[in-house]
Structures are given as C-alpha cells and as structure tokens.
Coordinates of C-alpha atoms in Angstrom, one line a residue:
X1 CA 54.8 47.2 130.5
X2 CA 53.3 44.8 128.0
X3 CA 54.7 45.5 124.6
X4 CA 51.7 43.7 123.0
X5 CA 49.1 45.9 124.6
X6 CA 48.0 49.2 123.1
X7 CA 50.6 51.9 123.7
X8 CA 50.3 54.3 126.6
X9 CA 52.1 57.6 127.2
X10 CA 52.3 58.2 130.9
X11 CA 56.1 58.1 130.9
X12 CA 56.2 60.0 127.6
X13 CA 54.3 62.8 129.2
X14 CA 56.6 62.8 132.2
X15 CA 59.8 63.1 130.1
X16 CA 58.3 65.7 127.7
X17 CA 57.2 68.0 130.6
X18 CA 60.4 67.7 132.5
X19 CA 62.5 68.6 129.5
X20 CA 60.1 71.4 128.5
X21 CA 60.5 72.8 132.1
X22 CA 64.3 72.8 131.7
X23 CA 64.1 74.6 128.3
X24 CA 61.6 77.2 129.6
X25 CA 64.0 77.8 132.6
X26 CA 66.9 78.4 130.3
X27 CA 64.9 80.7 128.1
X28 CA 63.7 82.8 131.1
X29 CA 67.2 82.8 132.6
X30 CA 68.5 84.3 129.3
X31 CA 65.8 87.0 129.6
X32 CA 66.8 87.7 133.3
X33 CA 70.4 88.3 132.3
X34 CA 69.9 90.2 129.0
X35 CA 66.5 91.7 128.6
X36 CA 67.2 95.0 130.3
X37 CA 70.3 95.9 128.2
X38 CA 68.6 94.7 125.1
X39 CA 65.0 96.1 125.3
X40 CA 64.9 97.9 128.7
X41 CA 64.1 101.6 129.1
X42 CA 67.8 102.4 128.3
X43 CA 68.4 99.3 126.2
X44 CA 69.6 99.1 122.6
X45 CA 66.0 98.7 121.3
X46 CA 63.8 100.1 124.1
X47 CA 60.4 98.3 124.4
X48 CA 58.5 101.5 125.0
X49 CA 59.6 103.0 121.7
X50 CA 58.8 99.8 119.9
X51 CA 55.3 99.6 121.3
X52 CA 54.7 103.2 120.4
X53 CA 55.8 102.6 116.8
X54 CA 53.6 99.5 116.5
X55 CA 50.5 101.2 117.9
X56 CA 51.1 104.2 115.6
X57 CA 51.5 102.0 112.6
X58 CA 48.4 100.0 113.3
X59 CA 46.3 102.9 114.5
X60 CA 45.8 102.1 118.1
X61 CA 47.1 100.3 121.2
X62 CA 44.2 97.7 120.9
X63 CA 45.2 96.9 117.3
X64 CA 48.8 96.6 118.4
X65 CA 47.8 94.2 121.1
X66 CA 45.7 92.0 118.7
X67 CA 48.6 91.8 116.3
X68 CA 51.3 91.2 119.0
X69 CA 49.6 90.0 122.1
X70 CA 51.8 90.7 125.2
X71 CA 51.4 91.6 128.8
X72 CA 53.8 94.4 128.3
X73 CA 51.2 96.5 126.5
X74 CA 49.9 97.2 130.0
X75 CA 53.1 97.5 131.9
X76 CA 56.5 97.6 130.3
X77 CA 59.0 99.1 132.8
X78 CA 62.3 97.4 133.6
X79 CA 60.6 96.1 136.7
X80 CA 57.9 94.6 134.6
X81 CA 60.3 92.9 132.3
X82 CA 62.3 91.4 135.2
X83 CA 59.2 90.4 137.1
X84 CA 57.8 88.3 134.2
X85 CA 61.3 86.8 133.5
X86 CA 61.8 85.8 137.2
X87 CA 58.3 84.5 137.6
X88 CA 58.7 82.4 134.5
X89 CA 62.0 81.1 135.6
X90 CA 60.7 80.0 139.0
X91 CA 57.6 78.3 137.6
X92 CA 59.8 76.6 135.0
X93 CA 62.0 75.1 137.7
X94 CA 58.9 73.7 139.4
X95 CA 57.9 72.0 136.1
X96 CA 61.4 70.7 135.6
X97 CA 61.3 69.3 139.1
X98 CA 58.3 67.1 138.2
X99 CA 55.2 69.2 139.1
X100 CA 53.1 70.6 136.3
X101 CA 49.5 71.2 135.4
X102 CA 47.7 73.0 132.6
X103 CA 47.3 76.2 134.6
X104 CA 51.1 76.5 135.2
X105 CA 51.9 75.7 131.6
X106 CA 49.4 78.3 130.4
X107 CA 51.1 80.9 132.6
X108 CA 54.5 80.0 131.2
X109 CA 53.2 80.2 127.6
X110 CA 51.6 83.6 128.2
X111 CA 54.8 84.9 129.9
X112 CA 57.1 83.7 127.1
X113 CA 54.9 84.9 124.2
X114 CA 54.7 88.3 126.0
X115 CA 58.5 88.5 125.9
X116 CA 58.9 87.2 122.4
X117 CA 56.4 89.7 120.9
X118 CA 58.3 92.7 122.3
X119 CA 61.8 91.2 121.9
X120 CA 62.1 92.5 118.3
X121 CA 65.1 91.2 116.4
X122 CA 66.6 89.8 119.6
X123 CA 63.8 87.3 119.6
X124 CA 63.4 86.8 115.9
X125 CA 64.8 83.2 115.8
X126 CA 62.9 80.1 114.8
X127 CA 63.2 78.5 118.2
X128 CA 61.3 81.3 119.8
X129 CA 58.0 80.5 117.9
X130 CA 58.9 76.8 118.2
X131 CA 59.0 77.1 122.0
X132 CA 55.6 78.9 122.1
X133 CA 54.1 76.2 119.8
X134 CA 55.6 73.4 121.9
X135 CA 54.5 75.1 125.1
X136 CA 51.0 75.6 123.9
X137 CA 50.6 71.9 123.0
X138 CA 52.0 70.9 126.4
X139 CA 49.1 72.8 128.2
X140 CA 46.7 70.1 127.0
X141 CA 48.8 67.1 128.2
X142 CA 48.0 67.8 131.8
X143 CA 44.9 68.1 134.1
X144 CA 43.9 71.6 134.9
X145 CA 45.1 71.6 138.6
X146 CA 46.6 68.3 139.5
X147 CA 50.4 68.9 139.9
X148 CA 51.5 65.3 140.5
X149 CA 54.0 63.8 138.0
X150 CA 51.6 60.9 137.4
X151 CA 48.1 62.3 137.9
X152 CA 44.8 60.3 137.5
X153 CA 44.2 61.7 134.0
X154 CA 45.7 59.8 131.1
X155 CA 47.7 61.9 128.5
X156 CA 45.2 62.6 125.7
X157 CA 46.3 60.7 122.6
X158 CA 45.3 63.5 120.1
X159 CA 47.8 65.8 121.8
X160 CA 50.5 63.1 121.4
X161 CA 49.7 63.0 117.7
X162 CA 49.9 66.8 117.5
X163 CA 53.5 66.6 118.9
X164 CA 54.3 64.2 116.1
X165 CA 52.8 66.6 113.6
X166 CA 55.0 69.3 115.1
X167 CA 58.2 67.3 114.7
X168 CA 57.2 66.3 111.2
X169 CA 56.9 69.9 110.2
X170 CA 60.1 71.0 112.0
X171 CA 62.3 68.3 110.4
X172 CA 60.7 68.2 106.9
X173 CA 60.7 72.0 106.7
X174 CA 64.4 72.1 107.6
X175 CA 65.2 69.5 105.1
X176 CA 63.2 71.0 102.2
X177 CA 64.6 74.5 102.8
X178 CA 68.1 73.0 102.4
X179 CA 67.4 71.0 99.3
X180 CA 65.6 74.0 97.7
X181 CA 68.0 76.7 99.0
X182 CA 71.6 75.8 98.3
X183 CA 73.4 73.5 95.9
X184 CA 76.0 72.5 98.4
X185 CA 73.3 70.7 100.4
X186 CA 72.4 68.8 97.2
X187 CA 76.0 67.9 96.3
X188 CA 76.7 67.0 100.0
X189 CA 79.5 69.5 100.5
X190 CA 77.7 71.8 103.0
X191 CA 79.7 70.5 106.0
X192 CA 82.9 71.5 104.4
X193 CA 82.0 75.0 105.5
X194 CA 79.2 74.8 108.1
X195 CA 81.1 74.1 111.2
X196 CA 83.4 77.1 110.7
X197 CA 80.8 79.6 109.5
X198 CA 77.9 78.7 111.8
X199 CA 76.8 81.5 114.2
X200 CA 78.8 80.4 117.2
X201 CA 81.2 77.4 116.9
X202 CA 81.5 75.2 119.9
X203 CA 84.5 73.4 121.5
X204 CA 84.3 70.5 119.0
X205 CA 83.5 72.5 115.9
X206 CA 87.1 72.7 114.7
X207 CA 87.5 68.9 115.1
X208 CA 84.3 68.4 113.0
X209 CA 85.5 70.8 110.4
X210 CA 88.7 68.9 109.7
X211 CA 87.1 65.5 109.4
X212 CA 87.8 63.8 106.1
X213 CA 85.6 65.0 103.3
X214 CA 84.1 61.5 102.9
X215 CA 83.0 61.7 106.5
X216 CA 81.6 65.2 106.1
X217 CA 79.6 64.1 103.0
X218 CA 78.3 61.1 105.0
X219 CA 77.2 63.7 107.6
X220 CA 75.1 65.5 105.0
X221 CA 73.4 62.3 103.9
X222 CA 72.7 61.6 107.6
X223 CA 71.2 65.1 107.8
X224 CA 68.9 64.3 104.9
X225 CA 68.0 61.0 106.5
X226 CA 67.0 62.8 109.7
X227 CA 65.2 65.7 108.0
X228 CA 63.7 64.3 104.8
X229 CA 63.1 60.6 105.5
X230 CA 62.6 60.0 109.2
X231 CA 59.7 62.5 109.6
X232 CA 57.5 60.4 107.3
X233 CA 57.6 57.5 109.8
X234 CA 56.6 59.3 113.0
X235 CA 53.0 58.4 112.3
X236 CA 53.7 54.7 111.5
X237 CA 53.2 51.7 113.9
X238 CA 55.4 51.3 116.9
X239 CA 58.7 49.9 115.5
X240 CA 58.9 52.3 112.5
X241 CA 57.9 55.2 114.8
X242 CA 60.5 54.3 117.4
X243 CA 63.3 54.0 114.7
X244 CA 62.3 57.4 113.3
X245 CA 62.3 58.9 116.8
X246 CA 65.8 57.5 117.5
X247 CA 67.2 58.8 114.2
X248 CA 65.8 62.3 114.9
X249 CA 67.1 62.4 118.5
X250 CA 70.6 61.1 117.5
X251 CA 70.7 63.7 114.7
X252 CA 69.9 66.5 117.2
X253 CA 72.6 65.3 119.6
X254 CA 75.1 65.4 116.7
X255 CA 74.2 69.0 116.1
X256 CA 74.5 69.7 119.9
X257 CA 78.0 68.4 119.9
X258 CA 79.1 70.3 116.8
X259 CA 77.9 73.8 117.6
X260 CA 76.2 76.3 119.9
X261 CA 72.6 76.6 118.4
X262 CA 71.0 78.0 121.6
X263 CA 68.3 75.6 123.0
X264 CA 67.1 74.8 119.5
X265 CA 68.2 71.2 119.3
X266 CA 67.1 70.3 122.9
X267 CA 63.7 71.9 122.1
X268 CA 63.4 69.9 118.9
X269 CA 64.0 66.7 120.8
X270 CA 60.8 67.4 122.9
X271 CA 58.2 66.7 120.1
X272 CA 60.3 63.8 118.9
X273 CA 59.8 62.1 122.3
X274 CA 56.2 61.6 121.3
X275 CA 57.4 58.9 119.0
X276 CA 58.1 56.8 122.0
X277 CA 55.5 55.1 124.2
X278 CA 55.7 53.7 127.7
X279 CA 57.0 50.3 126.4
X280 CA 60.1 52.1 125.1
X281 CA 60.7 54.2 128.2
X282 CA 60.2 51.2 130.5
X283 CA 63.5 49.9 129.2
X284 CA 65.4 53.1 129.9
X285 CA 64.0 54.8 133.0
X286 CA 64.4 53.8 136.6
X287 CA 62.1 51.0 137.7
X288 CA 60.6 53.2 140.4
X289 CA 59.3 55.6 137.7
X290 CA 58.0 52.8 135.7
X291 CA 56.0 51.4 138.6
X292 CA 54.6 54.9 139.3
X293 CA 53.4 55.1 135.8
X294 CA 51.9 51.6 135.9
X295 CA 50.1 52.4 139.1
X296 CA 48.7 55.7 137.6
X297 CA 47.5 53.8 134.5
X298 CA 45.8 51.2 136.6
X299 CA 44.0 53.9 138.7
X300 CA 43.3 56.3 135.8
X301 CA 40.0 58.1 135.7
X302 CA 38.6 59.5 132.5
X303 CA 37.9 63.2 132.3
X304 CA 35.3 64.3 129.7
X305 CA 36.3 68.0 129.9
X306 CA 40.0 67.1 129.4
X307 CA 39.1 64.8 126.4
X308 CA 36.8 67.4 124.8
X309 CA 39.4 70.1 125.3
X310 CA 42.0 68.0 123.6
X311 CA 39.8 67.4 120.6
X312 CA 39.0 71.1 120.4
X313 CA 42.7 72.0 120.5
X314 CA 43.3 69.3 117.8
X315 CA 40.6 70.8 115.5
X316 CA 42.1 74.3 116.0
X317 CA 45.6 73.1 115.2
X318 CA 44.3 71.2 112.1
X319 CA 42.6 74.4 110.7
X320 CA 45.7 76.5 111.5
X321 CA 48.0 73.9 109.8
X322 CA 46.6 74.5 106.4
X323 CA 48.8 77.4 105.5
X324 CA 52.0 76.0 107.0
X325 CA 51.3 72.7 105.1
X326 CA 50.9 74.6 101.8
X327 CA 54.1 76.4 102.6
X328 CA 55.9 73.1 103.0
X329 CA 54.8 72.1 99.5
X330 CA 55.6 75.5 97.9
X331 CA 58.7 75.9 95.8
X332 CA 59.0 79.4 97.3
X333 CA 58.9 77.9 100.9
X334 CA 59.7 80.4 103.7
X335 CA 61.0 79.3 107.1
X336 CA 60.6 80.4 110.7
X337 CA 57.3 82.2 110.1
X338 CA 54.1 82.5 112.1
X339 CA 50.7 82.6 110.3
X340 CA 48.6 83.6 113.3
X341 CA 49.2 86.2 116.1
X342 CA 49.7 83.6 118.8
X343 CA 52.2 81.5 116.8
X344 CA 50.2 78.3 117.4
X345 CA 51.2 76.6 114.1
X346 CA 54.4 77.8 112.4
X347 CA 56.8 76.9 109.6
X348 CA 60.4 76.0 110.4
X349 CA 63.8 75.6 108.8
X350 CA 67.5 76.3 109.4
X351 CA 70.6 76.9 107.3
X352 CA 68.8 77.0 104.0
X353 CA 72.1 78.4 102.7
X354 CA 75.6 78.0 104.1
X355 CA 78.2 80.7 103.9
X356 CA 81.7 79.8 102.7
X357 CA 83.5 82.4 104.8
X358 CA 83.1 83.8 108.3
X359 CA 83.2 87.5 109.0
X360 CA 83.3 89.0 112.5
X361 CA 82.8 92.6 113.5
X362 CA 85.0 93.5 116.5
X363 CA 84.5 96.8 118.4
X364 CA 87.7 98.3 119.6
X365 CA 88.3 101.4 121.7
X366 CA 91.2 103.6 122.6
X367 CA 92.1 106.3 125.1
X368 CA 94.6 107.9 122.7
X369 CA 94.1 111.3 121.3
X370 CA 94.9 110.3 117.7
X371 CA 92.7 107.4 116.5
X372 CA 95.0 106.0 113.8
X373 CA 96.4 102.5 113.4
X374 CA 99.2 103.4 115.8
X375 CA 96.8 104.0 118.6
X376 CA 96.5 101.4 121.4
X377 CA 93.2 99.8 120.4
X378 CA 91.6 97.4 122.9
X379 CA 88.9 95.0 121.7
X380 CA 85.6 94.3 123.3
X381 CA 85.7 90.5 123.5
X382 CA 82.4 88.7 122.9
X383 CA 81.3 86.1 125.3
X384 CA 80.8 83.4 122.6
X385 CA 81.5 84.8 119.1
X386 CA 84.9 83.5 118.1
X387 CA 87.7 86.1 117.7
X388 CA 91.0 84.6 118.8
X389 CA 92.3 81.4 117.3
X390 CA 94.5 80.6 120.3
X391 CA 91.4 80.0 122.5
X392 CA 88.9 77.2 122.1
X393 CA 85.4 78.4 121.5
X394 CA 83.3 78.0 124.7
X395 CA 80.3 75.8 125.2
X396 CA 77.4 78.2 125.4
X397 CA 74.3 76.3 124.3
X398 CA 71.6 75.6 125.4
X399 CA 72.1 79.2 126.8
X400 CA 71.9 82.0 124.2
X401 CA 74.0 85.1 123.8
X402 CA 71.7 87.3 121.9
X403 CA 74.1 90.1 121.1
X404 CA 76.6 87.6 119.7
X405 CA 74.0 86.0 117.5
X406 CA 72.9 89.3 116.1
X407 CA 76.5 90.4 115.5
X408 CA 76.9 87.2 113.3
X409 CA 74.1 88.6 111.1
X410 CA 75.4 92.1 111.3
X411 CA 78.8 91.1 110.0
X412 CA 77.2 90.0 106.7
X413 CA 75.2 93.3 106.4
X414 CA 75.7 97.1 106.9
X415 CA 75.1 99.5 109.8
X416 CA 72.2 100.9 107.8
X417 CA 70.5 97.5 108.0
X418 CA 71.4 97.1 111.7
X419 CA 71.1 100.7 113.1
X420 CA 71.2 99.5 116.7
X421 CA 74.9 98.8 116.2
X422 CA 75.4 102.6 116.0
X423 CA 73.5 102.9 119.3
X424 CA 75.8 100.3 120.7
X425 CA 78.9 102.3 119.7
X426 CA 77.4 105.4 121.4
X427 CA 76.8 103.4 124.6
X428 CA 80.3 102.0 124.6
X429 CA 81.7 105.5 124.2
X430 CA 79.8 106.3 127.4
X431 CA 80.7 103.1 129.2
X432 CA 77.0 102.2 129.6
X433 CA 77.0 99.4 132.2
X434 CA 74.2 97.5 130.5
X435 CA 75.8 97.4 127.1
X436 CA 79.2 96.6 128.4
X437 CA 77.7 93.7 130.4
X438 CA 76.9 92.0 127.0
X439 CA 80.6 91.5 126.4
X440 CA 83.1 89.3 128.2
X441 CA 84.9 92.2 129.9
X442 CA 85.3 95.9 129.8
X443 CA 88.7 97.0 128.5
X444 CA 88.1 100.5 129.9
X445 CA 86.8 100.0 133.5
X446 CA 88.0 103.3 134.9
X447 CA 87.1 105.8 132.1
X448 CA 85.2 105.7 128.8
X449 CA 87.2 105.3 125.6
X450 CA 87.8 108.4 123.5
X451 CA 87.2 106.6 120.3
X452 CA 85.4 103.4 119.1
X453 CA 85.9 101.7 115.8
X454 CA 84.3 98.7 114.2
X455 CA 86.7 96.4 112.4
X456 CA 85.6 93.6 110.1
X457 CA 87.7 90.5 110.3
X458 CA 87.7 87.2 108.5
X459 CA 87.9 84.2 110.9
X460 CA 89.0 80.7 109.9
X461 CA 90.0 77.6 111.7
X462 CA 93.1 77.1 109.5
X463 CA 94.9 80.4 109.5
X464 CA 95.3 83.6 111.6
X465 CA 92.6 86.2 111.8
X466 CA 93.0 88.7 109.0
X467 CA 91.9 92.3 108.6
X468 CA 89.2 92.0 105.9
X469 CA 87.6 95.3 105.4
X470 CA 86.7 98.6 106.9
X471 CA 87.4 100.5 110.1
X472 CA 85.9 103.7 111.4
X473 CA 85.8 105.8 114.5
X474 CA 83.5 108.0 116.4
X475 CA 84.5 110.8 118.8
X476 CA 83.1 110.6 122.3

C-alpha cells in the first residue's frame, strides 16, 4: 500500500476485531468455569439475593434495571447464567475466526455487560468496564450484517479516532494515578516491590524482582514514557502516531511477561492498534491478507447509514467524555469508574499505590478432634495465588482466577470487609463442590473437614513463608 496516500484502516479493523474476539472468548470462558460457584443460586454471592437487594434499595425492579442494565433481571437461574456465558463464548470464537458484524458485536456487548452488572465484586475490576467500552466502540466498525473479514464498507474514521481517545485515557489515567498516588512511583523505586506484591506473580516475576536496582528504576521511567508521554502522540501524524503505538504495545508486552494481570494488557493493546494504519500492517501481515484488504478498498461502497451512525456514536461519546476528562485533570482523580449506567466512557488506572509486603490468607482444614497447632492441618491450595516458594508461579493470564484475585484484596483487609469469606469457610466445612472447585484440589475428598482455619502468611521471593498473624477455626 502506498505510504504517501491518505491512511486507510482495513487491516487495522481486521486485527482489532480478531483480538477482541479472542478477549471476549477468554472472558466468557472464565464465566463458564466460575460464574456458578461465585454468583449462582448456591454461590458465594448469589445473584438472586443481589438483585433483590438492589431493587429494594432503589424502590423497584425497573429502577434496578435502569441503574444496572442486565438480561438477568428477567431470568437469573444457573441455567440462564451458563446459557449467556456459552452463547457469548461461541459467538466470540466466530469473531476471533474472522467473521464479525455489528449485530454479533452488539450481542456480545449486551451479554457481557449483563454478566458484569450482576457479578458484584467478582467483576469489579477496571478491565471489565474497559472490555464493555472497547466492545461498544467495535460495534460501529462493522456493517450491520456483512460477516466477511473485508466487507464492502470502509471502517469509519471517527470510530478509529474514538479508539485512540480510549487508549489516551487508559494510559494517561494509569500514569497520573501513579504520580499522584504514591511517592515510590515519583522516586522510581516502585518496581523494587511491585513484582513480588502484585496480585498474582507469574513465572518470570521473581527474575524481574531481582534485576539490578538501576534496571528497575529504568523500568519505572519506561512506565512513565508509556503512560504519561506516548498517549499525547496517538493523535499526531503517521510517524509520531506509529512510534507512540509501538511504545504502548511494547510496554503492555513487558507487563504481560512480568505478571498475571488477567486479560487487561491484551485488552489494552486493542485500542492502541488504532494508531497503526494499513501502511504499517502491510509490512507485517501475510501478503494474502494485504491483497484482500487492497481489493476491498478498491471495491468499497459508501454507506450513508453507517457513516451517520458513526458520527452519532462519536457525538454521544464526546458528551459522555466530559466527566471522565474532568476526572483526569482533577487532583482527586479516581480510577476504574463508570459515569453512566452502560459504562460507555469510563476512567481507568492501575497500581496507584504499591504495597511493600505481600500477605496471603490460606484456608486449612483438619479431620482431627482437637483443632490446635498439633493437628494435621491440610491447606486448600489456590490455583494461582502463590503459597509455596518451592514451586514456580504458574502462567494464568490472560485467563482470570477470580477467587484468587479477591483473596489478594481480602488479605489486606478483615472478614468484616469481606463477609463472603465466612460463607466460603462454611462451604468448605460442608465440602461444597462448587466452592472446592475454585481451588487447585480438595485435601478432603472423602469426608468434610471437622475444622477450618484461616492463616495469614507473609510471602516473599527471598525467604521462606512465615506465619504473620492470626489463625482461627470454626466447628463443622
């Protein structure tokens, strides 16, 4: 493709939609595997009880629906939860395979926002609203019905700009929350601690942790380059925009290598891809794809309804962006917050503060009659949360273990702040299959434990796991 001609975005759309399909598929697969033990009828936080509390607090079911739009207001059985999750997964796989239109992407968006709005704290992470915002924008990249990877309709340029606006807010929001939130980001020492204390370390996290301090400080400055400098160039002409996109994508891959942050970083790459036009992709993608895009561009037909719809969506996003933009400029900036019920334009950020020690809560059970320290306590091992130093942390991301993530937060709090942990203890005492399935294995496969205790440990890469604090027990 001629680099001197006005940029086109046929290949950009192709790559964005394929990666979005993969992320959607992973997100729905997580729901398939975990949604029932987490929010099912016998889950840790049952969806029916939650919807009843919301409708009571807001005065009616209709008020609850307007505040938290979700298909599950109308049908929220375990069958309903799994039906939506499986349907979303299947459609996502079709999109990932190269076939997408606006109708399919609308269905995916409705399905996922329905899960997110009833997922409670299990779905309270920034990448959940980021996925719904990204998925909403993607609807307007495609024709309504044409499924072909390279349809006759050109990608609307206003939507490409909205993707750039999204990556601008994601990156700048994350950078500003760090500079404003914690001195160790300002003095470039944050990475002395981050790799060890992040929610779920990955296989390479220990290697990153023990890099020389000079290298770790350089990593912080690269973080600031990616989050505070590069975003300003995503709207510039081609060369500056391409450089900014490369910096952002490389920064995300660095985070992917050093931790297990769910699908956050892969999702963040998607709007960054809007920095690249077809001239960029023509150098990287197979020649067959490039020829298909060139043929589509040569035979393109303009669609007035698609163009008008794109501009309407742009105007809506512009209006809804006012409050998030004000938040970016505010010294009391908040992160990972929606300002409208549909989460169309949000504010983002991550690791505004970095802890300097890592605490893990480990649940242990025993069959012994006397639950003292001499009893034979057997731990419930997490699937991803690190407990043993003699085992390398597994690679989990882009998959997400939602119990493990919440236990990272719970270890820094109290049972009063996380009351579902007491419900979890009760379920472990009764060998509840759903709750036990959230752990790597069941240490009591044949009969329930007589007692469960929660022990708080300190975990470090450099020394053995040490007993840090409390232990308690509950009689079955």
